[in-house]
XYZ file of N, CA and C in Angstrom:
651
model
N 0.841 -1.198 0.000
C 0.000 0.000 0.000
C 0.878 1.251 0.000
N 0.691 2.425 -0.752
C 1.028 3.592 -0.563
C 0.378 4.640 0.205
N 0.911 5.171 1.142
C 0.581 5.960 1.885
C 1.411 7.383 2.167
N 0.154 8.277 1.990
C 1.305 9.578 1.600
C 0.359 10.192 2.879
N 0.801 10.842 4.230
C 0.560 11.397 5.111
C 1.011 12.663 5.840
N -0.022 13.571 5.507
C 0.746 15.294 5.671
C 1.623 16.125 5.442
N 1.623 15.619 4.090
C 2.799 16.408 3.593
C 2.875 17.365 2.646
N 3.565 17.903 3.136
C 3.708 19.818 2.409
C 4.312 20.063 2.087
N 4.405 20.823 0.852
C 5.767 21.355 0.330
C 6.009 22.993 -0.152
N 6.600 23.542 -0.521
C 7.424 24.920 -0.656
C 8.013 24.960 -1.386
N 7.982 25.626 -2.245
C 9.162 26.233 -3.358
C 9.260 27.699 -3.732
N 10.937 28.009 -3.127
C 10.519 29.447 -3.565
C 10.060 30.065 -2.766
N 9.496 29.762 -1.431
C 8.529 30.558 -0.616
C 7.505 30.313 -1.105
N 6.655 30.053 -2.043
C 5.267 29.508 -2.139
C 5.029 28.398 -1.695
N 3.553 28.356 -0.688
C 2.781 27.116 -0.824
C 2.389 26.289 -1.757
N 3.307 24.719 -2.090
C 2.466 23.899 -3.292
C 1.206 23.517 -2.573
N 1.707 22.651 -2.010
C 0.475 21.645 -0.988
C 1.048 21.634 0.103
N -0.648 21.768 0.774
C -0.203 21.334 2.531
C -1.241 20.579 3.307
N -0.811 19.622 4.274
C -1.164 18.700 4.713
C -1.933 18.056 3.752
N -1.029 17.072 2.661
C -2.088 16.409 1.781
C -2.239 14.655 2.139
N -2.793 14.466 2.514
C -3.031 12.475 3.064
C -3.789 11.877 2.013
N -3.436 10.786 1.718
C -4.611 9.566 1.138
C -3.940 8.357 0.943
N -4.193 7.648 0.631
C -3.294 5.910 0.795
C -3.884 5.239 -0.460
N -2.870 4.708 -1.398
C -3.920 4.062 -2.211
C -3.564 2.203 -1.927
N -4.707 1.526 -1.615
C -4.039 0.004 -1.789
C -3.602 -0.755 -3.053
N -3.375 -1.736 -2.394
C -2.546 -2.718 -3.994
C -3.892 -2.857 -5.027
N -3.733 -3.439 -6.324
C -4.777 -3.082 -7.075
C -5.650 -2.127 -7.836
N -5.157 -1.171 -6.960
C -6.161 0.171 -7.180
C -5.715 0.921 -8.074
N -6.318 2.168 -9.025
C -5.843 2.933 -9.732
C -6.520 4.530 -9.114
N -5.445 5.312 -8.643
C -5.874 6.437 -8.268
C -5.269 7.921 -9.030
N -6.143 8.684 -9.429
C -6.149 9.707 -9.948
C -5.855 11.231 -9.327
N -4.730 11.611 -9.680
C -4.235 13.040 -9.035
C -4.636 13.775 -9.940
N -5.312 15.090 -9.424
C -6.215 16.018 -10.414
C -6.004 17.125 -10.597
N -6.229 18.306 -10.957
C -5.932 19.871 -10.398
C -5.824 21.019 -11.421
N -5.805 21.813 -11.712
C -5.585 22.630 -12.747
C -3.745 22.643 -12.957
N -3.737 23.344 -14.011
C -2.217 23.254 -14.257
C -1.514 24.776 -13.116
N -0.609 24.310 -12.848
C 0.247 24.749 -11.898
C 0.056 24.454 -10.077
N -0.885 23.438 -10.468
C -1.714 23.082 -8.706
C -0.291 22.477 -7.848
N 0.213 21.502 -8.360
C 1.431 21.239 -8.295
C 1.113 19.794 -8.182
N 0.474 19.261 -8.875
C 0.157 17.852 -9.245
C 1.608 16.973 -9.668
N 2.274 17.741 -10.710
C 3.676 16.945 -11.187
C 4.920 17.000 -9.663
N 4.740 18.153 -9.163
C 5.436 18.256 -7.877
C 5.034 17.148 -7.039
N 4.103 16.770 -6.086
C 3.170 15.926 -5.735
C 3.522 14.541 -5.874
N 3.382 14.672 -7.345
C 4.107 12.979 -8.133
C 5.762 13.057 -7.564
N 6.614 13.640 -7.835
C 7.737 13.450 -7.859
C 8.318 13.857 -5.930
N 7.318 13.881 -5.503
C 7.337 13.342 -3.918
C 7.367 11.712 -3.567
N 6.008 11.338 -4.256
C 5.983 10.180 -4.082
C 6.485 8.861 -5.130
N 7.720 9.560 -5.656
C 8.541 8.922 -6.570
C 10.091 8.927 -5.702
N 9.901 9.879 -5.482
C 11.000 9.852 -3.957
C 12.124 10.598 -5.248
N 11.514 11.577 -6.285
C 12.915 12.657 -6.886
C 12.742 14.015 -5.826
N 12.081 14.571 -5.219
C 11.978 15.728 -4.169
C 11.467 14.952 -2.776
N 11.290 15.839 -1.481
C 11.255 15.408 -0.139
C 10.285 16.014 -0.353
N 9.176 15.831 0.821
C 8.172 16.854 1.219
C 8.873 17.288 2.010
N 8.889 18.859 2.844
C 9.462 19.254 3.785
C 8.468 18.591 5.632
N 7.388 18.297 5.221
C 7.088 17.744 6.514
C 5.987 16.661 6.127
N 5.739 15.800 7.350
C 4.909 14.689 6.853
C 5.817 13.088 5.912
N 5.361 12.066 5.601
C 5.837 10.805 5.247
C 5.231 10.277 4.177
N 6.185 9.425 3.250
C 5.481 9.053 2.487
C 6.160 7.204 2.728
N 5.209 6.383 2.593
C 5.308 4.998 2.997
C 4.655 4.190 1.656
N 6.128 2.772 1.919
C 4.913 2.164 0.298
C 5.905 0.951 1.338
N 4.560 -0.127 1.316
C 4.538 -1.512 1.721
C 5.059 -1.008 3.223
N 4.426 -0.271 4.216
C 5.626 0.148 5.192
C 6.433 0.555 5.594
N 7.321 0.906 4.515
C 9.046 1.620 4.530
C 8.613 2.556 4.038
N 8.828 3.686 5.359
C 9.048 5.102 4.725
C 10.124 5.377 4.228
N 9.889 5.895 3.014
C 10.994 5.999 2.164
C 11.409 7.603 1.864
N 10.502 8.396 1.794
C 10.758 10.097 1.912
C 11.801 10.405 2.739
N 12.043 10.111 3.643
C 12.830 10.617 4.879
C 14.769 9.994 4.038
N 14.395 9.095 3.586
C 15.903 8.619 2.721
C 16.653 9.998 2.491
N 17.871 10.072 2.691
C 19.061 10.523 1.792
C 18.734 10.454 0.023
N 19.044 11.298 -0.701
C 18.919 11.140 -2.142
C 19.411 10.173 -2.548
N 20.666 9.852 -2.485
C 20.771 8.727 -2.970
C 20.252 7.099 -2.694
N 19.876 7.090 -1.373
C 19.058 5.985 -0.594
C 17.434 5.822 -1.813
N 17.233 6.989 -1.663
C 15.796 7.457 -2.405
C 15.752 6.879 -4.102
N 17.156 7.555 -4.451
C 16.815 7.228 -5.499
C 17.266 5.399 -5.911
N 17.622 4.768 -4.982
C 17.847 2.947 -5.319
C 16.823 2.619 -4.690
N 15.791 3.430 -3.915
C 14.945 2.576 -4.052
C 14.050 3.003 -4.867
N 13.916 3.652 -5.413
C 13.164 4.307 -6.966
C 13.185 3.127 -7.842
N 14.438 2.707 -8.015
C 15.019 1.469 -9.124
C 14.663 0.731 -8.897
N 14.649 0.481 -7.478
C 14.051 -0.927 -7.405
C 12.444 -1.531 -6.882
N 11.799 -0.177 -6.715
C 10.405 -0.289 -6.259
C 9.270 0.311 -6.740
N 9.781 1.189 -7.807
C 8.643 2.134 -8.394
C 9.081 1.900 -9.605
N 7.900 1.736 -10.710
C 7.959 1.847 -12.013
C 7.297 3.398 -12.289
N 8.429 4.055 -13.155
C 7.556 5.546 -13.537
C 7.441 5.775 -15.300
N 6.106 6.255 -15.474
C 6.259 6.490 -16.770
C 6.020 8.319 -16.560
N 6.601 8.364 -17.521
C 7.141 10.377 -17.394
C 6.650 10.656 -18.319
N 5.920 12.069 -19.169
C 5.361 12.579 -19.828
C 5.219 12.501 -21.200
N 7.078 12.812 -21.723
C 7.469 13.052 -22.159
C 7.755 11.333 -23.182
N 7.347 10.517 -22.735
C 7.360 9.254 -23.551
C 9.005 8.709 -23.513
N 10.039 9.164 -22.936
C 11.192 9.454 -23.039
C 11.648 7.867 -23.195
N 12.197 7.533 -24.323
C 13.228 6.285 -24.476
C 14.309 6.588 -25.215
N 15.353 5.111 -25.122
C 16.763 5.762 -25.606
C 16.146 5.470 -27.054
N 16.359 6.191 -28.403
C 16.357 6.349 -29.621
C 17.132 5.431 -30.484
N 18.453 5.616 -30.192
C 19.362 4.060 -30.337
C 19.036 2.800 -29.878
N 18.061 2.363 -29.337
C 17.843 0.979 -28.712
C 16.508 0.522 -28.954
N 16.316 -1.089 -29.213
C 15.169 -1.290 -29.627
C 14.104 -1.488 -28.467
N 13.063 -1.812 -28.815
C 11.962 -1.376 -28.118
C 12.516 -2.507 -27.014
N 12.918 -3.916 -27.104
C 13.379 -4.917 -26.256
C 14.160 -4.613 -25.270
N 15.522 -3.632 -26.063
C 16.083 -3.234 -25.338
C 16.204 -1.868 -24.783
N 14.894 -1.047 -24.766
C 14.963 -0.020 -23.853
C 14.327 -0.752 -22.647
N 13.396 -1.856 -22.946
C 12.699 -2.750 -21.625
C 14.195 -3.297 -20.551
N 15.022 -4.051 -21.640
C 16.309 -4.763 -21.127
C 16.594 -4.068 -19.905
N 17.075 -2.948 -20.651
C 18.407 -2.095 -19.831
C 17.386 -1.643 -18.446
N 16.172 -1.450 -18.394
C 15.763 -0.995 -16.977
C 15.598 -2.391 -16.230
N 15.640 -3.641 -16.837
C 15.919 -4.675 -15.756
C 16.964 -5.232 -15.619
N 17.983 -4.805 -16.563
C 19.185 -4.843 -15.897
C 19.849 -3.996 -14.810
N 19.570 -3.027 -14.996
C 19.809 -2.517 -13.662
C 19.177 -2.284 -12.621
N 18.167 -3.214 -12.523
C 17.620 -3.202 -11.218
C 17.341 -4.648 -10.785
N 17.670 -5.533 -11.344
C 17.786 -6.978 -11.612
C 19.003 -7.438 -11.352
N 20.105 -7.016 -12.387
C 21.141 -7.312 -12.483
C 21.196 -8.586 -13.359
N 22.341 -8.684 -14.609
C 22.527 -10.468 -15.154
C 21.526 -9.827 -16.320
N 22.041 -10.134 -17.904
C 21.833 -9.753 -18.750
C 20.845 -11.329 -19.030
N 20.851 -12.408 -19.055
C 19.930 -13.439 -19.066
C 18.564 -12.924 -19.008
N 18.760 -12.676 -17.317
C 17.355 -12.407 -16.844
C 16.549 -11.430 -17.460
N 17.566 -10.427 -17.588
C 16.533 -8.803 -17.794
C 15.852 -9.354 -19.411
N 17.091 -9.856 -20.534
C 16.234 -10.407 -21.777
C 14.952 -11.133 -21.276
N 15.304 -12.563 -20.317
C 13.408 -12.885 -20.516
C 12.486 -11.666 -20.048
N 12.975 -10.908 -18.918
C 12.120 -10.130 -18.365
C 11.350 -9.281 -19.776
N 12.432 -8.682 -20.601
C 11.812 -7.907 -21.378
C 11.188 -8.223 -22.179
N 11.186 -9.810 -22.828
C 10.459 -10.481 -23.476
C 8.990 -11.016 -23.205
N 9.313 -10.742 -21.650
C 8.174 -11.286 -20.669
C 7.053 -9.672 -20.957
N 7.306 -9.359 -20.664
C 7.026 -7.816 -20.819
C 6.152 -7.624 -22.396
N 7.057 -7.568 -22.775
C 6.374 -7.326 -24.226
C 5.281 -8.330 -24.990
N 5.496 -9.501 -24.130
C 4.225 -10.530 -24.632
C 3.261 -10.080 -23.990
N 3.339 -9.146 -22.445
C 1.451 -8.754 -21.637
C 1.612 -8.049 -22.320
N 2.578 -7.323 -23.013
C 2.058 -5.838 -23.628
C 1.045 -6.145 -24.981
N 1.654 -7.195 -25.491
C 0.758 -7.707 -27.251
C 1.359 -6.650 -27.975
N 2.881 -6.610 -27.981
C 3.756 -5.850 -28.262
C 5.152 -6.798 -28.950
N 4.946 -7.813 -28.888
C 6.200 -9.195 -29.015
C 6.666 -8.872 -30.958
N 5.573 -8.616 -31.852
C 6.136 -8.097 -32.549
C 7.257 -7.291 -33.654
N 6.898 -6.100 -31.840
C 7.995 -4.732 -31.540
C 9.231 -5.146 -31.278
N 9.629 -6.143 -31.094
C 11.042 -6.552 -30.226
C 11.976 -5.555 -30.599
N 12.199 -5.582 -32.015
C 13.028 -4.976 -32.632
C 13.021 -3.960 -33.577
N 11.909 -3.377 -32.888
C 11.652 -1.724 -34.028
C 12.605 -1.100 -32.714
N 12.874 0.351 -33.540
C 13.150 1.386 -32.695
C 12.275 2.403 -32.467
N 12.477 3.359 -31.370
C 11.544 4.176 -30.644
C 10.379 5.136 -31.981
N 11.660 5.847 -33.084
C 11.362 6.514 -34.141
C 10.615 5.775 -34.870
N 10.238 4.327 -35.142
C 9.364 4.103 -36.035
C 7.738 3.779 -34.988
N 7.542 4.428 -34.128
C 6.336 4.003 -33.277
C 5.893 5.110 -33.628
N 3.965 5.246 -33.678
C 3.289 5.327 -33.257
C 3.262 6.198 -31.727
N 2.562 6.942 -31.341
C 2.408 7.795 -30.103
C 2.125 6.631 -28.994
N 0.665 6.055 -29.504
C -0.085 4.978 -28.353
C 1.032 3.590 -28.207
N 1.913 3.297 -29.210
C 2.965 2.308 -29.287
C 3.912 3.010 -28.171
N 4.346 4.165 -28.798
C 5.499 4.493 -27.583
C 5.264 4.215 -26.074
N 3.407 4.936 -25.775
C 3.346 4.653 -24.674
C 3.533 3.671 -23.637
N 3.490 2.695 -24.430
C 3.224 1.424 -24.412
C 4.340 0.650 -23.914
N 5.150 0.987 -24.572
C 6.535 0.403 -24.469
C 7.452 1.239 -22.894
N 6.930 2.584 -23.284
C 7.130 3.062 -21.791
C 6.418 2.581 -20.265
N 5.152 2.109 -20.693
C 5.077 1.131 -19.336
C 5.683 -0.167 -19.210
N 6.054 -0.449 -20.423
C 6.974 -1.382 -20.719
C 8.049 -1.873 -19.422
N 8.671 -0.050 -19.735
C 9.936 -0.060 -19.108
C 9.876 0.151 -17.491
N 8.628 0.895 -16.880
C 7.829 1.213 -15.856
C 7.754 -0.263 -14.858
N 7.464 -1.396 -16.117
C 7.060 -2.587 -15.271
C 8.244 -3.630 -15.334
N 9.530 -2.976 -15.893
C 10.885 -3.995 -15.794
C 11.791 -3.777 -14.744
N 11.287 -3.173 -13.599
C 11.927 -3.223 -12.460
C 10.658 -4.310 -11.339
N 10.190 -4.766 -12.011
C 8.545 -5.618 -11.074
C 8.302 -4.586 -9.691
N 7.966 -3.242 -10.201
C 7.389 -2.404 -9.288
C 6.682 -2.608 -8.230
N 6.506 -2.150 -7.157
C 5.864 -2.216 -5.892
C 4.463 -1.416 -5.842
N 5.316 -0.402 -7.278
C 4.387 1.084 -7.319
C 4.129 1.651 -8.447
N 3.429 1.728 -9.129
C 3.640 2.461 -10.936
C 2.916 3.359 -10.439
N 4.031 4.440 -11.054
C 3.271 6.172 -11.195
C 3.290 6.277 -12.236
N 2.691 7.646 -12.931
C 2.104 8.186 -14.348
C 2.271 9.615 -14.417
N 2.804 9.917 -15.051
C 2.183 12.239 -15.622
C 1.473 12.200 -16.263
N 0.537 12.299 -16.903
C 0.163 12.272 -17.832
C 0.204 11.471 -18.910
N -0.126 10.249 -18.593
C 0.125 9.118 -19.766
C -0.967 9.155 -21.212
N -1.822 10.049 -20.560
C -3.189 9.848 -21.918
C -2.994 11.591 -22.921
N -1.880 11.935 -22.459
C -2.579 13.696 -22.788
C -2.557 13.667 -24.385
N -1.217 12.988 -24.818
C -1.026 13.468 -26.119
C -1.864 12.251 -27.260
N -2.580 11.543 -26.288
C -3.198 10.031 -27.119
C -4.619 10.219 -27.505
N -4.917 9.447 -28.809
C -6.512 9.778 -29.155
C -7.303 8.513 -28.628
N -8.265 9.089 -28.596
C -9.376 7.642 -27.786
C -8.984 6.028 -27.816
N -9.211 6.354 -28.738
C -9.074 4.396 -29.263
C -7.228 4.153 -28.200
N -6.277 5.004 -28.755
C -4.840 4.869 -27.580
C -4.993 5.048 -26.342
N -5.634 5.855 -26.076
C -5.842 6.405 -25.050
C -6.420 5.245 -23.696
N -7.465 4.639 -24.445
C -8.312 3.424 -24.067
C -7.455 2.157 -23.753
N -6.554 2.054 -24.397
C -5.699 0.773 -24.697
C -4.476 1.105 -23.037
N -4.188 2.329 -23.366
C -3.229 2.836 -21.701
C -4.084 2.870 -20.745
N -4.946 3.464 -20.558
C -6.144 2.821 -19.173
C -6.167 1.591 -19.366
N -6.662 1.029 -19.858
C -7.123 -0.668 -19.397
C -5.495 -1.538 -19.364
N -4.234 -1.130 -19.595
C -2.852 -2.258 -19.250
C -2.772 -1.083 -17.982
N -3.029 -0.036 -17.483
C -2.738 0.074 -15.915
C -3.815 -0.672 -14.944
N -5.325 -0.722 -15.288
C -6.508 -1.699 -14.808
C -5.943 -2.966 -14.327
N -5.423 -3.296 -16.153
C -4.901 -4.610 -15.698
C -3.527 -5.306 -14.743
N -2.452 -4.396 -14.887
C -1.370 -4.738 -14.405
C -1.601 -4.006 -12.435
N -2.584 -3.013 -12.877
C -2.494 -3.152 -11.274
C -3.415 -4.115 -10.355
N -4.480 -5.111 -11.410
C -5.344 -5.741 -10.639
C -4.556 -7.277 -10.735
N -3.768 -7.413 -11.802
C -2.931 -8.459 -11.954
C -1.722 -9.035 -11.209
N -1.453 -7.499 -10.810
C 0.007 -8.047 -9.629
C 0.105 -7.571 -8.744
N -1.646 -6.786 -8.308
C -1.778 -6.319 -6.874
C -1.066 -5.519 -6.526
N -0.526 -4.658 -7.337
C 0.210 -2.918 -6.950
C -0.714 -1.608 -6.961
N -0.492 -0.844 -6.019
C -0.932 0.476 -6.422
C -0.435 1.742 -7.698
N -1.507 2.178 -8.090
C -0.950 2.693 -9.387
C -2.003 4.011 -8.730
N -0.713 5.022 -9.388
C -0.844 6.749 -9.096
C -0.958 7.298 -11.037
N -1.576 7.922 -11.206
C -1.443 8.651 -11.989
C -2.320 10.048 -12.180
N -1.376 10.895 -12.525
C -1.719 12.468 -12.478
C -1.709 13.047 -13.924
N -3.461 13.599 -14.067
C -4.128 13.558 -14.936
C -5.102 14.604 -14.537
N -5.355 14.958 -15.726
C -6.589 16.226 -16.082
C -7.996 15.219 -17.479
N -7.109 14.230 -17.216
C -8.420 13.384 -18.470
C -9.244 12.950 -18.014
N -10.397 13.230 -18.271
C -11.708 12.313 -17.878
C -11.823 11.436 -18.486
N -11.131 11.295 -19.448
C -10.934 9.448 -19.829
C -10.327 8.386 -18.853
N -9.709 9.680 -18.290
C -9.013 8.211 -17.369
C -9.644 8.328 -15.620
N -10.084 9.625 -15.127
C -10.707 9.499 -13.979
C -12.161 8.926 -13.985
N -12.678 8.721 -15.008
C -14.114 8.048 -15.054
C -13.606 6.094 -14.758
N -12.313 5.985 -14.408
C -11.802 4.884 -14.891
C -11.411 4.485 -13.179
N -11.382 5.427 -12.525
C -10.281 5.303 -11.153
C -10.993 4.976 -10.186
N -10.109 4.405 -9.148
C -10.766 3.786 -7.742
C -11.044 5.234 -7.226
N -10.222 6.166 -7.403
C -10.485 7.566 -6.206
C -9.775 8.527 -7.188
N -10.214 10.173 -6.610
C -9.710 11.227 -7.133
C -9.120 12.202 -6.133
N -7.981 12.562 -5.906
C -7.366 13.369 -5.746
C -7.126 14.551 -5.976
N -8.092 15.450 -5.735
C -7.538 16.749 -6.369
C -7.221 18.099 -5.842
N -5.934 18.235 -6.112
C -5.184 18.710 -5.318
C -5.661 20.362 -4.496
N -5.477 20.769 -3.419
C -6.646 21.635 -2.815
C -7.885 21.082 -2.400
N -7.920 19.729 -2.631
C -9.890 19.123 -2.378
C -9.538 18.081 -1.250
N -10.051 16.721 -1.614
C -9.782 15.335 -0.640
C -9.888 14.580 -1.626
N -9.698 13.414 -1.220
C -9.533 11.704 -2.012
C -11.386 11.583 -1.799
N -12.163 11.702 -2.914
C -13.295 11.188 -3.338
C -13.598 9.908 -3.293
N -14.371 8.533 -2.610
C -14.120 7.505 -3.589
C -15.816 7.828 -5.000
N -15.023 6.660 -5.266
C -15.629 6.560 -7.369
C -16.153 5.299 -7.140
């Protein structure tokens, strides 16, 4: 379970958020909401463990992990959170197999393993195909795809999201909601994602929005 409890943050001397709580359990898909500049992407990258909150905890399976040293924070990033980032970001030089590879190799370790892993990967994706295209010949809803790809080659504890649906049209769009449905009801993880789509909060266990409370849906 993730559990994020009173925590506030500052930048700059501005208030982002303060005292924000909600817990999501394994399985679940929960939705962070807000207008743009609410500090929804800030928020996320609390409970990704790349910034601290300045007060309050953030806990996943128990281990508070906020309170870590950066570098503490960020190995367990590698090894407990799958993140997909906005920006669709993969290496360009490497095939779709092996942008999966290389994130379970290093959080795995042993080039064996991370290949089945990524192979493993790309068969839930219905992506097996792709092995060996590169990033440039995909598709938007393909890229995405392959980026949860890489999200789920560390066997996450936790998958977060930015915006995974913004730049996707329905029919894609549809296809990235239902592999987070599934992979979080499939391997019993909590899944965060921060979103302004009502494609995808008509979809969620709860809503979050930031300045409000955790709704349930």
């Amino acid at each position: 379970m993730l559990e994020v409890s009173d925590i506030s943050k500052t930048l700059s001397g501005k208030p982002i958020f303060d005292k924000v709580s909600f817990s999501v359990k394994q399985g679940e898909l929960t939705a962070i909401t807000g207008p743009s500049g609410s500090g929804k992407t800030t928020l996320l990258s609390c409970i990704i463990g790349i910034n601290q909150p300045d007060s309050g905890t953030i806990s996943l399976s128990g281990k508070t992990y906020s309170s870590f040293p950066e570098k503490d924070r960020r190995n367990f990033r590698l090894k407990n959170i799958g993140v997909v980032d906005q920006g669709n970001r993969l290496i360009e030089d490497l095939t779709c197999r092996d942008n999966i590879r290389l994130i379970a190799e290093m959080s795995q370790g042993g080039r064996r393993k991370s290949l089945a892993t990524a192979k493993e990967i790309l068969k839930q994706l219905n992506m097996e195909a792709y092995e060996d295209r590169y990033p440039s010949s995909l598709s938007g809803g393909e890229r995405q795809r392959i980026s949860i790809g890489c999200a789920l080659a560390n066997r996450p504890s936790l998958i977060a999201a930015d915006e995974p649906t913004s730049s996707l049209d329905d029919e894609a769009a549809r296809v990235v909601i239902d592999l987070f449905l599934e992979f979080a009801q499939k391997f019993q993880v909590p899944v965060v994602v921060v979103t302004h789509d009502a494609r995808v909060t008509k979809h969620v266990s709860a809503v979050y929005e930031i300045g409000g409370s955790c709704v349930s849906r």
